XYZ file of C-alpha atoms in Angstrom:
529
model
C 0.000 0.000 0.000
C 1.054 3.447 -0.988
C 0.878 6.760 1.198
C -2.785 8.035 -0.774
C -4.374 4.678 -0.302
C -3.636 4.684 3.363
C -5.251 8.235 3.866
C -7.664 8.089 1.276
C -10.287 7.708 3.686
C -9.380 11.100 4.959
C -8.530 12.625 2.072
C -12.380 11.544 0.654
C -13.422 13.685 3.627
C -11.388 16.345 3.643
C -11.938 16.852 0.001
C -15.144 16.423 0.575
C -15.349 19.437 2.886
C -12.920 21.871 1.093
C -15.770 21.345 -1.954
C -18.296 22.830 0.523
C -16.324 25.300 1.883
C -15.979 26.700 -1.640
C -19.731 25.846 -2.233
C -20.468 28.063 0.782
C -19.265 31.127 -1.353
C -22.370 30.916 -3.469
C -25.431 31.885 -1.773
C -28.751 30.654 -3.249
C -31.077 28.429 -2.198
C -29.910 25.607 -4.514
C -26.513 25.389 -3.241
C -27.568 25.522 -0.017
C -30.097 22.648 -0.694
C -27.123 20.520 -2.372
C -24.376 20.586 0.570
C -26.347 17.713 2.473
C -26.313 15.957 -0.644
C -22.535 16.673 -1.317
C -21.538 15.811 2.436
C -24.107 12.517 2.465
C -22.266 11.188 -0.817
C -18.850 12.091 0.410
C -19.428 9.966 3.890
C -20.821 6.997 1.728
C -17.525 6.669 -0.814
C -15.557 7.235 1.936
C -17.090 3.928 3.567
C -17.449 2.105 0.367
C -13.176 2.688 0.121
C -13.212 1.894 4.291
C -15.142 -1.307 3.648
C -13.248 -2.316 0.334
C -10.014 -1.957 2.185
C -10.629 -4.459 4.971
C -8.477 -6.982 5.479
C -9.451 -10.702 4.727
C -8.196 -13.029 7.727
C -5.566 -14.063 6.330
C -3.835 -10.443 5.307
C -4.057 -8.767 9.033
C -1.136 -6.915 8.260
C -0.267 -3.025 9.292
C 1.219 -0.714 7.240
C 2.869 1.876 8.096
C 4.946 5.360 6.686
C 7.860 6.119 8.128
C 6.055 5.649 11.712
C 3.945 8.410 11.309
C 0.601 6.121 10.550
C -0.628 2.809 11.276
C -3.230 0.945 9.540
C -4.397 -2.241 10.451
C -7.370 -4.314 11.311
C -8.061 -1.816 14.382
C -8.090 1.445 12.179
C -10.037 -0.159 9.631
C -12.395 -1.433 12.146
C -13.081 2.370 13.611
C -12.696 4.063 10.410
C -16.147 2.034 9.139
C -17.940 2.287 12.034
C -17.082 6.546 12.351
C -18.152 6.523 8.837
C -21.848 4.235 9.157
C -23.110 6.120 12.160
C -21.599 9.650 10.667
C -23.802 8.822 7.397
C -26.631 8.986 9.936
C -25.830 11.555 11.824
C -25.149 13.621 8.297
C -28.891 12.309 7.499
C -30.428 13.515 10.781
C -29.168 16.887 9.881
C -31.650 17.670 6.883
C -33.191 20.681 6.145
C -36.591 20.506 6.399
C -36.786 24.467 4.816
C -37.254 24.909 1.392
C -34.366 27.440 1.147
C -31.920 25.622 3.196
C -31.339 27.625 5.846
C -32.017 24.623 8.352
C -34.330 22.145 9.962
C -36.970 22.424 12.128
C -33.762 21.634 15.166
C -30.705 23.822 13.424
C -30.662 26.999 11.608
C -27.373 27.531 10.094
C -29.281 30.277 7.950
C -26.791 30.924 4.751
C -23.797 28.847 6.448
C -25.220 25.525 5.007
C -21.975 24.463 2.804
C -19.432 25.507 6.172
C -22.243 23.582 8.295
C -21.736 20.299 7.010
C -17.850 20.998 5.716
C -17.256 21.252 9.524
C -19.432 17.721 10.257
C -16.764 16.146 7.309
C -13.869 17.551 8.889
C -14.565 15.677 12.507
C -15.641 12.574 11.467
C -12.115 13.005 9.393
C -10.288 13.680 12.448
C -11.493 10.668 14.083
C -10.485 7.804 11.538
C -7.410 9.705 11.317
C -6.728 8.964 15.393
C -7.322 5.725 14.873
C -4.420 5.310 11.868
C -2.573 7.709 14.112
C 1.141 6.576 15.202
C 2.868 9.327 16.794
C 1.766 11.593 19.098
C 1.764 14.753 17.254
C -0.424 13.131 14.379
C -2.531 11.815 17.196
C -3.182 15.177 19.019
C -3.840 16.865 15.426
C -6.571 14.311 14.996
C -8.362 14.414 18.145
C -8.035 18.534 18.191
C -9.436 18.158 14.045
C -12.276 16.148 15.740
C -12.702 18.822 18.178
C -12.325 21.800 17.312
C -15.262 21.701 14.027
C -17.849 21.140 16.884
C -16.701 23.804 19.025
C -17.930 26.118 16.132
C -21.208 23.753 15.147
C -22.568 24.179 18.535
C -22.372 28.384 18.310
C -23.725 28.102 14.333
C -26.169 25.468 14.861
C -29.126 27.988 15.995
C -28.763 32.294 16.555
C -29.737 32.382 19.938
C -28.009 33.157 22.851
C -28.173 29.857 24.187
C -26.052 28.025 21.518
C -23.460 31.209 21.863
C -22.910 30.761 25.145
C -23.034 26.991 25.092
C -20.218 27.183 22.133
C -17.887 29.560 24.427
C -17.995 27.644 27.104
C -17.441 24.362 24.994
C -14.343 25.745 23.543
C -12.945 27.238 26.607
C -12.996 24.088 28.404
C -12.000 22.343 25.131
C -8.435 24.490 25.116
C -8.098 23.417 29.126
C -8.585 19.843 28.088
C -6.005 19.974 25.412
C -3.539 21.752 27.361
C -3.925 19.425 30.334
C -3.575 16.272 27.230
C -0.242 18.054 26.018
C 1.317 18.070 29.141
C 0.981 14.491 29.297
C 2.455 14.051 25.650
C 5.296 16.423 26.186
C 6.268 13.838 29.579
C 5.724 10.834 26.982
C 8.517 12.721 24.844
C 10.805 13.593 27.674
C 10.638 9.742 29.458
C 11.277 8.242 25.917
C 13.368 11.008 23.422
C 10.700 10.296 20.944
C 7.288 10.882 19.547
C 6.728 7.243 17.803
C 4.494 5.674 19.691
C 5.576 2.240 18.647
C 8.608 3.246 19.501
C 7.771 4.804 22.947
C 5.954 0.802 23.605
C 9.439 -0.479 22.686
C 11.291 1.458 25.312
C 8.782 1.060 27.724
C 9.218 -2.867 27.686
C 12.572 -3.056 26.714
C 14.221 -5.524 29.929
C 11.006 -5.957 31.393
C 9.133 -9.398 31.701
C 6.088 -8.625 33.324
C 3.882 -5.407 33.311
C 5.192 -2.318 32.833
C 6.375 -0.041 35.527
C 5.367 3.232 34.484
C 7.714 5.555 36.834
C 6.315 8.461 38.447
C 6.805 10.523 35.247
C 5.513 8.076 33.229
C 2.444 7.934 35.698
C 1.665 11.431 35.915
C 1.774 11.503 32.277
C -0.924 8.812 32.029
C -3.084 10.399 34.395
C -2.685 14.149 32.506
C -4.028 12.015 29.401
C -6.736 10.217 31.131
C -7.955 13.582 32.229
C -7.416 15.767 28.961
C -9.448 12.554 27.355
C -11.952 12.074 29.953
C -13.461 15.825 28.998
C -13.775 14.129 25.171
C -15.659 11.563 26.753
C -17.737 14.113 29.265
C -16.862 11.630 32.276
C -16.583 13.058 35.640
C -15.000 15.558 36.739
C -14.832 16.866 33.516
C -18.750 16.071 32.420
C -20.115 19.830 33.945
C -20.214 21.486 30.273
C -22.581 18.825 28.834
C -25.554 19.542 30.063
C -25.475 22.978 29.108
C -23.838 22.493 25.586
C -26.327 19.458 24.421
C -28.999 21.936 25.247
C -27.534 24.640 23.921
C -27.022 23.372 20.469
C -29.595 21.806 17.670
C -30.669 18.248 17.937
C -28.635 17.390 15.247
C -25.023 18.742 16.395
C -26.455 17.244 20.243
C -26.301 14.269 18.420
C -23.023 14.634 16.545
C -21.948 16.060 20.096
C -22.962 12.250 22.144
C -20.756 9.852 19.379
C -17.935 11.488 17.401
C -16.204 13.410 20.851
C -16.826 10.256 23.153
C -15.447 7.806 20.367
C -12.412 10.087 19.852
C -11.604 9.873 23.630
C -12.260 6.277 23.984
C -10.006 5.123 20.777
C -7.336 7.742 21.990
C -7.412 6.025 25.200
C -6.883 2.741 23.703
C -3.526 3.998 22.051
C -2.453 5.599 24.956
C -2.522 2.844 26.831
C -1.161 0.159 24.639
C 1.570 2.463 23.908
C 2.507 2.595 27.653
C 1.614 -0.943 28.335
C 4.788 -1.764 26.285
C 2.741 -2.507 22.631
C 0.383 -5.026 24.189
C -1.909 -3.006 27.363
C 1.052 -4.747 29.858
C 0.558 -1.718 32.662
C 1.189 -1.957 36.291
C -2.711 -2.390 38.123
C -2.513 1.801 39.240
C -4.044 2.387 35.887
C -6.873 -0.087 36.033
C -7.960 1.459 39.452
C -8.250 4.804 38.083
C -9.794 3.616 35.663
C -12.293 1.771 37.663
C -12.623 4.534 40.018
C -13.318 7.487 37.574
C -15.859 4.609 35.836
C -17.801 4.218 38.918
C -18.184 8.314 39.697
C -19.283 9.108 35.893
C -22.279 6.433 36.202
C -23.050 7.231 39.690
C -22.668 10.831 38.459
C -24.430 10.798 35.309
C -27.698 8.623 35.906
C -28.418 10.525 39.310
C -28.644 13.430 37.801
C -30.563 12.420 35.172
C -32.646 10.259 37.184
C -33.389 14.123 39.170
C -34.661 15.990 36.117
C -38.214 17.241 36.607
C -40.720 16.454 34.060
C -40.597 19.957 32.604
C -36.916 19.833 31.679
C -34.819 19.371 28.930
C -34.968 16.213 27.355
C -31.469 16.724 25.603
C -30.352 17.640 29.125
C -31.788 14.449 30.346
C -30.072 12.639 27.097
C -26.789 14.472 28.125
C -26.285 13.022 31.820
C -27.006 9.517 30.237
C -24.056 10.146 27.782
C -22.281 10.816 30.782
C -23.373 7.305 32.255
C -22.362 5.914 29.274
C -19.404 6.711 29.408
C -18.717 5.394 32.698
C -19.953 1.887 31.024
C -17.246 2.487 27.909
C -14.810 3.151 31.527
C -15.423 -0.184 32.389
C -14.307 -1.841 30.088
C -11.274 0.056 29.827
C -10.291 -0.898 33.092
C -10.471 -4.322 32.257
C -8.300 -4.240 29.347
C -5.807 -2.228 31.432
C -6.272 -4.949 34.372
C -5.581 -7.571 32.833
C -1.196 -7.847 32.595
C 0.305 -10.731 30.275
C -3.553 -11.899 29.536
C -4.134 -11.374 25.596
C -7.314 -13.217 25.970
C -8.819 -11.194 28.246
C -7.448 -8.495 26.857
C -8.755 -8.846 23.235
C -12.229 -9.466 24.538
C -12.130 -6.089 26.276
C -11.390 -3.954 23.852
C -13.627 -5.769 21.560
C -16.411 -4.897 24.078
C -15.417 -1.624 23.998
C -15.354 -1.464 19.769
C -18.730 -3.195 20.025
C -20.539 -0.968 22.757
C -19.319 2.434 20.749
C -21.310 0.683 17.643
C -24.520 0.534 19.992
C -24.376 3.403 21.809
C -23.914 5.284 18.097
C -27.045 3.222 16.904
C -28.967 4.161 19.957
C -28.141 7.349 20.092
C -29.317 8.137 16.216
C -32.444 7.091 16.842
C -33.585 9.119 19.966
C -32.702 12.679 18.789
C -34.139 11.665 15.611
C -37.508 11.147 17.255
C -37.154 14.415 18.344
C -36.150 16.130 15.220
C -39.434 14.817 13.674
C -42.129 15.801 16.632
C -43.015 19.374 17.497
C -42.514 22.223 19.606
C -44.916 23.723 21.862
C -43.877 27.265 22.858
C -44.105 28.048 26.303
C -46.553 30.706 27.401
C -44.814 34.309 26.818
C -42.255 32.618 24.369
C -40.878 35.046 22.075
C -38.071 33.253 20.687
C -38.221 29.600 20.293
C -35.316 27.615 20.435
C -36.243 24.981 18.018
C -39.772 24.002 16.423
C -39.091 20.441 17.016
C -39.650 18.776 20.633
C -37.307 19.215 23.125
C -38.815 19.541 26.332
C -41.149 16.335 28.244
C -44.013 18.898 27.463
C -42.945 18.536 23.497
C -43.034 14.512 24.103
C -46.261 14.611 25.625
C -48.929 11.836 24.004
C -46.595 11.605 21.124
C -46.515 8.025 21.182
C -50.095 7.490 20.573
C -50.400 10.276 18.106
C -47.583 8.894 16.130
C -46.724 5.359 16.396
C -44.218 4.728 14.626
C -41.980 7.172 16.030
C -43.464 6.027 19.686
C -42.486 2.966 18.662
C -38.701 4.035 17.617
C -38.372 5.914 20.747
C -39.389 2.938 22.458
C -36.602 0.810 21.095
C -33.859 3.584 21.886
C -34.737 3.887 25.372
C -35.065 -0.102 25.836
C -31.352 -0.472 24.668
C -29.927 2.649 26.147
C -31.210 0.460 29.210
C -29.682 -2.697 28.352
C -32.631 -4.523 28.130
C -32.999 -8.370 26.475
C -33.276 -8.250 22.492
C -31.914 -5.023 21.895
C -28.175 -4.302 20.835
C -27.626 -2.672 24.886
C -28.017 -5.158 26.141
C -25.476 -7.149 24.339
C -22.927 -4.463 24.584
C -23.417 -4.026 28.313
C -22.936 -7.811 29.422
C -19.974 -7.749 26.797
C -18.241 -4.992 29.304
C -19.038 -6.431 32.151
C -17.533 -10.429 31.717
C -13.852 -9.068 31.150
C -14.261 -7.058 34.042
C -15.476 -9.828 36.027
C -13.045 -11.899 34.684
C -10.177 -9.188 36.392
C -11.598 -9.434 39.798
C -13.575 -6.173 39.585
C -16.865 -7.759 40.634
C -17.463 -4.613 42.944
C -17.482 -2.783 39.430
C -19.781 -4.974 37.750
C -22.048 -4.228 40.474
C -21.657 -0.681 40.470
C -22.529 -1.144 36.896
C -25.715 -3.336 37.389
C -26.943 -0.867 39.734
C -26.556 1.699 37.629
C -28.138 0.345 35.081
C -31.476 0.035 36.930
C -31.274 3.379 38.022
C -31.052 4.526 34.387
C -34.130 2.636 33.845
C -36.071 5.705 35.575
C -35.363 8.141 33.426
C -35.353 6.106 30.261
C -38.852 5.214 31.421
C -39.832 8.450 32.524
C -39.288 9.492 29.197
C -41.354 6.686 27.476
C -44.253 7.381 30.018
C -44.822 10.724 28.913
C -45.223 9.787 25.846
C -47.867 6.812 26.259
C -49.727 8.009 29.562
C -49.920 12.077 29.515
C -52.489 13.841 27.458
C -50.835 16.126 24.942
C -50.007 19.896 25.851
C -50.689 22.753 24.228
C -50.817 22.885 20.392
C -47.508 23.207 17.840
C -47.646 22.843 13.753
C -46.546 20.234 12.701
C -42.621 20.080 11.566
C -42.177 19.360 8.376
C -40.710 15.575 7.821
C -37.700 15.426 5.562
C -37.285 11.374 4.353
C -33.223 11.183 5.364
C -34.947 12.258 8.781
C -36.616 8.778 8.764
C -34.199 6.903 6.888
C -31.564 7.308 9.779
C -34.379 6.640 12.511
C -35.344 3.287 11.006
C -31.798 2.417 9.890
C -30.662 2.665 13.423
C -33.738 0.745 14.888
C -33.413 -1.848 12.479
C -30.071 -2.524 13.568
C -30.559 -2.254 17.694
C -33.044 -4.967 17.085
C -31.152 -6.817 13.924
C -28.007 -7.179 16.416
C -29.963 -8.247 19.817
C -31.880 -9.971 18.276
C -29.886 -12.474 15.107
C -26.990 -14.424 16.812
C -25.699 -14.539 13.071
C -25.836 -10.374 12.761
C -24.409 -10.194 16.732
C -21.881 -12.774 15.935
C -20.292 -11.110 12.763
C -20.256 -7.762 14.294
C -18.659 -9.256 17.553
C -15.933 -11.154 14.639
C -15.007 -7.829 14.123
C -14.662 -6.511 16.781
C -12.175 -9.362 18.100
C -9.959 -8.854 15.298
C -9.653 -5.471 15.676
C -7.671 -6.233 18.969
C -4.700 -8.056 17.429
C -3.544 -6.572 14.908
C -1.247 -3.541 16.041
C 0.719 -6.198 18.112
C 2.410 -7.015 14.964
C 5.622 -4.456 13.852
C 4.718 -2.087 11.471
C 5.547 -2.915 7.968
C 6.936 -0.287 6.209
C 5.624 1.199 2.902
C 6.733 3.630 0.493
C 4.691 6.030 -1.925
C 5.035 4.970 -4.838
């Protein structure tokens, strides 16, 4: 393999968003209607070229240039799942107005082509973390992830509300990434270097057994657990997303709950098998941070959500459980980092962890899009509304027995955010919790299966307004664009298709397990031709 076909997944998307940066120049309603059309197509080939660049069994090779990038089984693995639920996501932000100044959620008013160019540009920067192989490249993708929704939160809507969510998104962003290079810059200073294949190698070199990490070494780990933890919005650093998945449309909320929290999670992952010595070797200190800081953010995340009053926020609501869930995705990063000179237990954590960022995407999808296609009902003395599609438990109110279908949809998100039988949560829970078990964190597991019931409330609480309240008010009806409901019943399908087929749950889980190995292997070097 050559240098383009290694990045041509990026360069699809980058491409792809350059053309609508220039197609932002022109300023009729035509081009505006055509940039979801341009960005949709541009996501698709660049998952037709993911999935045609798989690797058969027997060819789980890496390749590499000059050290700089590492392809393998892993990368490919993330780079199709980014792109499948970022087709969705790109879906779920249609507009519904015939001049395409936005949806019934998002009002980007003449900004349509630099709307979605920005939407290209993260889901670029996160297949480009997971090819990443030095620590410069890796920080340029996560801050290329980062820094396009930063802006999508303050353009998504004019109203005060997204401004000040969007300041105070990128403020804490530029803490977060000063608190992650401090942690780099002590990876460089331990090891002379910024390969991270080569920082594994020097790490191991003379030892036999898990890797002492030194004092510098560990208070470099922990300065990238926390920088990464605010990707994720896990405790401490969850108290901006509340705020900011209110703040911003339903659509960049969405965008907001997968791309950032699969970033940190897959830039976890190389941290730590770089550290563990190229194989997740680390001295136990890790694992109980780990374990710790996944305990608070579920304890943290479903109280609070479980605490909303009826007449809140449902995105706020939505945002505390993406906290929880991220204290889940915690889990099983503890277990792959407790689990020294074990490949086997090893592999099937961080498969759980590559499978349960595939469900959470899928579940995720189709909530907000259930919201994108019910109304608004101003509140009384409302001047300005925030949206015209429902946002509040008011908004939900009777919705599932005026429309079914989307009751229905609704229905299946919140049953698999739970982690209930049949759905594709519950699969991806029990998957985190039997390599933790298998580590001797049983009081985790517990923590987790605790948590999980208290979830249920709020989950619930959500479904119950919409089957057992009487409507509220009166709204028009939002106009329903088909991608809208393409992306809904996609993700559905799927939930159920994977909780439900032991063929479907079996292939995916395939997958997942080869996705583990492969960066154990040295890079092989190739050359552009």
């Amino acid at each position: 393999m050559n240098l383009f076909e290694l990045l041509a997944v990026e360069t699809i998307l980058v491409a792809g968003a350059l053309v609508l940066f220039v197609l932002g120049f022109a300023k009729s309603a035509g081009s505006r209607l055509a940039a979801p059309v341009i960005a949709t197509a541009t996501v698709l080939i660049a998952l037709v070229v993911a999935a045609l660049q798989w690797p058969d069994e027997a060819a789980d090779t890496a390749f590499s240039v000059d050290g700089a990038i590492r392809i393998g089984a892993f990368a490919y693995f993330v780079r199709v799942i980014v792109l499948a639920i970022g087709a969705l996501l790109v879906l779920l932000a249609w507009p519904n107005r015939k001049d395409g100044t936005g949806g019934s959620a998002v009002d980007w008013g003449r900004d349509a082509g630099e709307f979605f160019a920005l939407v290209l540009l993260a889901l670029a920067g996160a297949t480009l973390v997971a090819g990443a192989n030095d620590l410069i490249l890796l920080f340029m993708g996560i801050e290329l992830a980062s820094i396009p929704t930063y802006i999508l939160v303050s353009m998504s809507r004019p109203t005060a509300q997204a401004q000040e969510a969007g300041v105070k998104y990128f403020f804490l962003g530029a803490m977060s990434a000063a608190v992650m290079l401090m942690g780099f810059s002590f990876l460089y200073g331990i090891t002379g270097t910024t390969d991270m294949y080569e920082i594994g190698q020097r790490f191991s070199d003379g030892v036999s057994g898990p890797i002492p990490l030194g004092p510098w070494g560990l208070f470099a780990a922990v300065m990238l657990v926390g920088g990464l933890a605010f990707k994720m919005a896990a405790a401490p650093l969850h108290f901006y997303a509340a705020d900011v998945y209110e703040g911003a449309g339903t659509p960049v909320t969405a965008l907001l709950s997968f791309v950032p929290k699969t970033v940190g999670v897959i830039a976890m992952v190389k941290i730590f098998f770089t550290i563990g010595g190229n194989g997740f070797d680390i001295w136990p200190q890790i694992s109980l941070l780990l374990a710790i800081l996944a305990a608070i953010t579920m304890t943290v995340g479903n109280v609070l959500g479980l605490v909303q009053f009826t007449g809140a926020n449902v995105k706020r609501v939505l945002a505390y459980s993406s906290i929880a869930h991220s204290g889940y995705l915690l889990v099983g990063l503890a277990a792959l980092t407790g689990s020294p000179m074990n490949a086997d237990v090893q592999g099937q954590a961080l498969a759980a962890v590559l499978f349960y960022l595939v469900a959470y995407g899928l579940m995720n999808v189709g909530s907000f899009g259930v919201m994108l296609l019910l109304p608004h009902k101003p509140l009384p003395g409302e001047t300005t509304q925030p949206a015209t599609s429902a946002e509040t438990f008011d908004d939900l109110a009777g919705m599932g027995k005026k429309h079914p279908l989307l009751g229905l949809a609704m229905a299946v998100s919140m049953f698999s955010l739970i982690g209930l039988p049949l759905t594709i949560g519950f699969w991806g829970k029990l998957g985190l919790l039997l390599p933790a078990w298998n580590v001797e964190l049983g009081w985790l597991v517990i923590f987790t299966v605790v948590n999980a019931a208290i979830s249920a409330g709020y989950y619930l609480k959500i479904l119950s307004v919409m089957y057992l309240r009487d409507e509220v008010g009166d709204a028009e009806e939002v106009r329903r664009p088909l991608p809208i409901a393409v992306a809904i019943a996609t993700s559905c399908f799927l939930v159920i298709l994977f909780g439900t087929l032991p063929q479907a749950l079996n292939r995916l889980d395939t997958e997942a397990q080869r996705a583990t190995t492969i960066d154990r292997a040295p890079a092989t070097i190739a050359v552009a031709e």
